[in-house]
XYZ file of C-alpha atoms in Angstrom:
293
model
C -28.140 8.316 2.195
C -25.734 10.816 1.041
C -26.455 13.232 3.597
C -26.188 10.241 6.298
C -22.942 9.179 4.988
C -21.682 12.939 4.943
C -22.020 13.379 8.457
C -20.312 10.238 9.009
C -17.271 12.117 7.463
C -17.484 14.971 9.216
C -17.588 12.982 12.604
C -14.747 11.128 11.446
C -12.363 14.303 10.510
C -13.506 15.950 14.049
C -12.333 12.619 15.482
C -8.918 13.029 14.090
C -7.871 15.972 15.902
C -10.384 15.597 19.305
C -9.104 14.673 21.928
C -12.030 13.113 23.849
C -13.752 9.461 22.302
C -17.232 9.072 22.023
C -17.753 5.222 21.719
C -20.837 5.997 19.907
C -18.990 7.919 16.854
C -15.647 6.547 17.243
C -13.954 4.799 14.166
C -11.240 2.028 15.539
C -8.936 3.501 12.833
C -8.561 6.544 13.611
C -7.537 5.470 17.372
C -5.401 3.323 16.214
C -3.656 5.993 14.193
C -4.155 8.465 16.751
C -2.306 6.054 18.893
C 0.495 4.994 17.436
C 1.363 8.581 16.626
C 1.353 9.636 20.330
C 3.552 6.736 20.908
C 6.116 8.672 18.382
C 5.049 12.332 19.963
C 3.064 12.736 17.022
C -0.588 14.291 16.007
C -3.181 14.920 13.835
C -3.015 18.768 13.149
C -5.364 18.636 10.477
C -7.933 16.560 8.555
C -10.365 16.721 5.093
C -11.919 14.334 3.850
C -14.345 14.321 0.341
C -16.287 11.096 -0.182
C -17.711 9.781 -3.565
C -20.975 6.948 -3.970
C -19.431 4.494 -6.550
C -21.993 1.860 -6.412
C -25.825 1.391 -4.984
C -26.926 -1.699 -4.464
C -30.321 -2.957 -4.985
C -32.754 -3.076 -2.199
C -33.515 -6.283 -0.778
C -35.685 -7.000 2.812
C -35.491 -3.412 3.234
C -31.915 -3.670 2.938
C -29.629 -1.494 0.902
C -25.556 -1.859 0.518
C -23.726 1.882 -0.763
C -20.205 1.384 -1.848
C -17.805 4.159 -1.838
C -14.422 5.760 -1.604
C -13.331 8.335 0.891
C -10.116 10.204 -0.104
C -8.408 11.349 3.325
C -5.552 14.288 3.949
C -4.256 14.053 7.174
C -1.572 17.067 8.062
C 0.823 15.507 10.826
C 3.066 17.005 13.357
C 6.195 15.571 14.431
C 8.668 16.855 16.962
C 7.958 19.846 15.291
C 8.135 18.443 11.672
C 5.181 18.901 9.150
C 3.732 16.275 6.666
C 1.161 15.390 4.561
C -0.616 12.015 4.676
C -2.825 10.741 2.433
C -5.170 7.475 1.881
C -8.154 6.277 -0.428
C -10.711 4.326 1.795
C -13.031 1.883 -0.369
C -16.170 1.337 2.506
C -19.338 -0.697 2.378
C -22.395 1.286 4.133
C -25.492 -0.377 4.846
C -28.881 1.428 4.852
C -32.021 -0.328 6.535
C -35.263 1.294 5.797
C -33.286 4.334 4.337
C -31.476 4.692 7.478
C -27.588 3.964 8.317
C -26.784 1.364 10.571
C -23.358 -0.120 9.472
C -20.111 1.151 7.806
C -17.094 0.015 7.658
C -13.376 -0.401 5.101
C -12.979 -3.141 2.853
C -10.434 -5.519 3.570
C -8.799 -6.241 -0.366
C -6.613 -8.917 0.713
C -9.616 -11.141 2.548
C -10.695 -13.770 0.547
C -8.755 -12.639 -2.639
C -7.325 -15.662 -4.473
C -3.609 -14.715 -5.002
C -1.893 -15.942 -8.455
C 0.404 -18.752 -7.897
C 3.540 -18.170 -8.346
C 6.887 -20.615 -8.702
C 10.560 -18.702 -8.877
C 13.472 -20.840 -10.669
C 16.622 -20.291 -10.446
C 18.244 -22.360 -12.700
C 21.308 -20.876 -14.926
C 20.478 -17.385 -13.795
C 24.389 -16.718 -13.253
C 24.444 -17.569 -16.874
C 22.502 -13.984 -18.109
C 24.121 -11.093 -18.846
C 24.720 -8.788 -15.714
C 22.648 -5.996 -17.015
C 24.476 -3.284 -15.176
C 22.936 -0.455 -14.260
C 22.135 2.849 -11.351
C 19.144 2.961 -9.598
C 18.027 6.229 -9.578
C 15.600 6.638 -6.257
C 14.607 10.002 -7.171
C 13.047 8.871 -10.496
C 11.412 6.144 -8.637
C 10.057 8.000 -5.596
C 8.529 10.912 -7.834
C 7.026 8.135 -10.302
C 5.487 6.990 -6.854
C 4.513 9.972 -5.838
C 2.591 10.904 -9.444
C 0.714 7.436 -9.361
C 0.154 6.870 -6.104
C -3.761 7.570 -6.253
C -3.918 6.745 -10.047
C -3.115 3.605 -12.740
C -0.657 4.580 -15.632
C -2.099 3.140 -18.995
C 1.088 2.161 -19.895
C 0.968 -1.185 -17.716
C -2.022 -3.793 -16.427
C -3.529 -2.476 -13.209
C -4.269 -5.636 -11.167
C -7.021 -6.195 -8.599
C -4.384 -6.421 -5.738
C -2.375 -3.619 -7.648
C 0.876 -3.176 -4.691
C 3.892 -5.075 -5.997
C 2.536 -4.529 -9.413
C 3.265 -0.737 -8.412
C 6.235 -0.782 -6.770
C 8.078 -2.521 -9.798
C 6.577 0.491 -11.566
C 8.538 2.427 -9.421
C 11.650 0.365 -9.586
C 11.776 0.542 -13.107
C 11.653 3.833 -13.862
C 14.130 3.821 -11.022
C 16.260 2.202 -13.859
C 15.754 -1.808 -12.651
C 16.133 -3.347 -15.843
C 13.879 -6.377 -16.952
C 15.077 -9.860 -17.540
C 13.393 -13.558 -17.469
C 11.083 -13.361 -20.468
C 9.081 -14.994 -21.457
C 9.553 -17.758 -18.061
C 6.779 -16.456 -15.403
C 8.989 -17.702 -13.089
C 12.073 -16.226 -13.711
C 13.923 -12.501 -13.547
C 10.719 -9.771 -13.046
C 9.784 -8.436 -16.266
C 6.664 -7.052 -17.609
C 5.671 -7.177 -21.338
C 2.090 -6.393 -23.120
C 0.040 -8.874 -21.226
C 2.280 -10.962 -19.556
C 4.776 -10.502 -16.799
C 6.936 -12.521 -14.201
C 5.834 -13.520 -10.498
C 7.966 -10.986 -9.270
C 6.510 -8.382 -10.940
C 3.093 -8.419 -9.317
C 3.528 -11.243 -6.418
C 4.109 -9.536 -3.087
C 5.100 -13.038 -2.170
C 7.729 -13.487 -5.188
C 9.015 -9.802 -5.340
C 9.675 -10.962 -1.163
C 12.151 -13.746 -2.384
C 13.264 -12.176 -5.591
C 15.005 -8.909 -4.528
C 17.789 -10.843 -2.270
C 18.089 -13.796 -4.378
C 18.998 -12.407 -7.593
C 22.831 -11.832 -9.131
C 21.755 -9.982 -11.942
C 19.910 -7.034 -12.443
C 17.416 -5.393 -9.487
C 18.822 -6.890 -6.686
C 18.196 -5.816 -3.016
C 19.824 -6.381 -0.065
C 17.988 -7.001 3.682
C 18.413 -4.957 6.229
C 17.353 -5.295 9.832
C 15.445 -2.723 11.062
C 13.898 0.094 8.980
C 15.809 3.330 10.210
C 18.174 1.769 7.399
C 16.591 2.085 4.476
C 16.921 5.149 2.406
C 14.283 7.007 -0.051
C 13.221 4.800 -2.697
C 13.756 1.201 -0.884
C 10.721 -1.450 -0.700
C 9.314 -3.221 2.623
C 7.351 -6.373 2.222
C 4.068 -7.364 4.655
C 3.252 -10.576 5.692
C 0.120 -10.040 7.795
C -0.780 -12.949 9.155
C 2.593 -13.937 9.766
C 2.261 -17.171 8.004
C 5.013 -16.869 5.954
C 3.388 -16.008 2.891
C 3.652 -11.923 2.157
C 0.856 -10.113 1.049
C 1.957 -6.666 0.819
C 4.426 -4.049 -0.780
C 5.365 -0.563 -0.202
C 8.441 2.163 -1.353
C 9.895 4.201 0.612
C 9.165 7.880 -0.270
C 9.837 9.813 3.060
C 10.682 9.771 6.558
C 9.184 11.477 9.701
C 11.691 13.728 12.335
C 13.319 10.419 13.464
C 14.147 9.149 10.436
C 11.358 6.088 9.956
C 10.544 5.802 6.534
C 7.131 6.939 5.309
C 5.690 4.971 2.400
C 3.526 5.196 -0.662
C 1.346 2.173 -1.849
C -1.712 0.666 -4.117
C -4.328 -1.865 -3.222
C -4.447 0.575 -0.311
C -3.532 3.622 -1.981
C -1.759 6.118 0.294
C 0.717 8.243 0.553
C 3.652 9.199 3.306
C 1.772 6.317 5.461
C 4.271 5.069 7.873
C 5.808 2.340 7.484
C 4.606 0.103 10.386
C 0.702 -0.267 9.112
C -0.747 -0.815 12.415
C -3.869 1.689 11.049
C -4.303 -0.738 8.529
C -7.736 -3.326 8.291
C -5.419 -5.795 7.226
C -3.026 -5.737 10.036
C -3.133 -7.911 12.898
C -0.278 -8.625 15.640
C 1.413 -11.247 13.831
C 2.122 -9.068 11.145
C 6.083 -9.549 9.774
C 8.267 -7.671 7.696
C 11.035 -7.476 5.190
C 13.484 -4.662 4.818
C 15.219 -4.493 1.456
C 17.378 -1.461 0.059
C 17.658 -1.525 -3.745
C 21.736 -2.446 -4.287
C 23.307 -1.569 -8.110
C 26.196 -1.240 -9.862
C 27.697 2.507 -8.398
């Protein structure tokens, strides 16, 4: 099985930078990213990937299910700029009589049951201001050290993304407020925390509705937004966001490039149309962090 699923790697990284498809080998993902690069006269230079078995299932009718992770370094080239991209894959193969005959990515956000959440607004003019400078260098390296990795310091959650990003924000220097009302300010304290701290959907409505504290304003396109900013994913397009990322680069035309969990990447750009979650009603919010400077 391991050798099977090895060589299903190695197609995959010769796929990056070929440019002829063969149906029979092709992964949909990689043409997709292929794609939308040469859309933005970009490429694939470069590609490893290592893979590691993290779970074997037991056999049933013959019928065997191998879950694992696939940690992938892409090295792009844009109008003659250089960067690194890099993604954690969680797949499900599936072995009949020993042999490989299915593969593909996990969705996380199919079928996950999202916490509730209810913000409240009431009296929050009332608080304190809680001045303070956002620091986006803090934030983006703190996003860059734990972009692949949980710090002990906080819950890791099984849709991890928002949870991350206000990781990010406050070391940034966002301070807390709201506790102990799950519904108001975005705070995090032993094992509790606000909506906004780990709802995509709440952090979505949070950042330009509050007067005190992190606060964000929306912007209308994402050229805007500098190094350290957040954009929110609705992929469905139902109105209810599911996703989070930073802002922790940008490509030779100025796009951002973002870091995430749930999917955990790195210098992924921005748009997501690679993505397993991602379908063509996908909508998005632009905020850049505002604070008192």
């Amino acid at each position: 099985m391991r050798d099977q699923l090895q060589e299903l790697l190695i197609k995959r990284v010769q796929q990056c930078v070929s440019h002829s498809r063969n149906s029979i080998h092709t992964c949909p993902k990689i043409e997709k990213k292929k794609e939308s690069l040469s859309s933005r006269s970009g490429e694939i230079v470069k590609a490893q990937a290592t893979g590691k078995v993290t779970r074997v299932g037991a056999e049933k009718d013959d019928v065997k299910q191998v879950e694992y992770n696939v940690h992938i370094k892409y090295l792009i080239k844009h109008k003659g700029m250089l960067y690194m991209e890099e993604e954690v894959e969680e797949r499900i193969a599936e072995f009949y009589k020993g042999v490989l005959v299915e593969d593909q990515e996990k969705n996380p956000y199919k079928d996950i049951r999202v916490e509730q959440d209810k913000l409240t607004r009431d009296n929050e003019g009332e608080e304190e201001r809680l001045e303070y400078k956002y620091d986006r260098m803090k934030a983006v390296q703190y996003a860059e050290k734990w972009w692949n990795s949980y710090n002990p310091v906080y819950k890791k959650f099984e849709v991890d993304c928002t949870n991350y990003i206000s990781q990010c924000l406050h070391v940034g220097g966002g301070p807390m407020r709201g506790y102990p009302n799950r519904g108001k300010g975005w705070w995090m304290r032993s094992e509790n925390w606000s909506f906004s701290w780990s709802v995509a959907n709440s952090m979505r409505l949070y950042l330009p509705g509050s007067s005190a504290g992190l606060r964000a304003k929306e912007v209308s396109s994402p050229d805007q937004l500098l190094l350290g900013d957040v954009i929110c994913y609705d992929f469905q397009g139902d109105g209810r966001f599911d996703h989070t990322t930073i802002v922790t680069g940008k490509d030779a035309v100025g796009m951002p490039l973002v870091n995430a969990h749930t999917y955990n990447s790195r210098m992924r750009y921005w748009a997501y149309e690679d993505s397993t979650a991602y379908t063509p009603n996908i909508k998005y919010k632009f905020f850049t962090i505002t604070d008192d400077r």
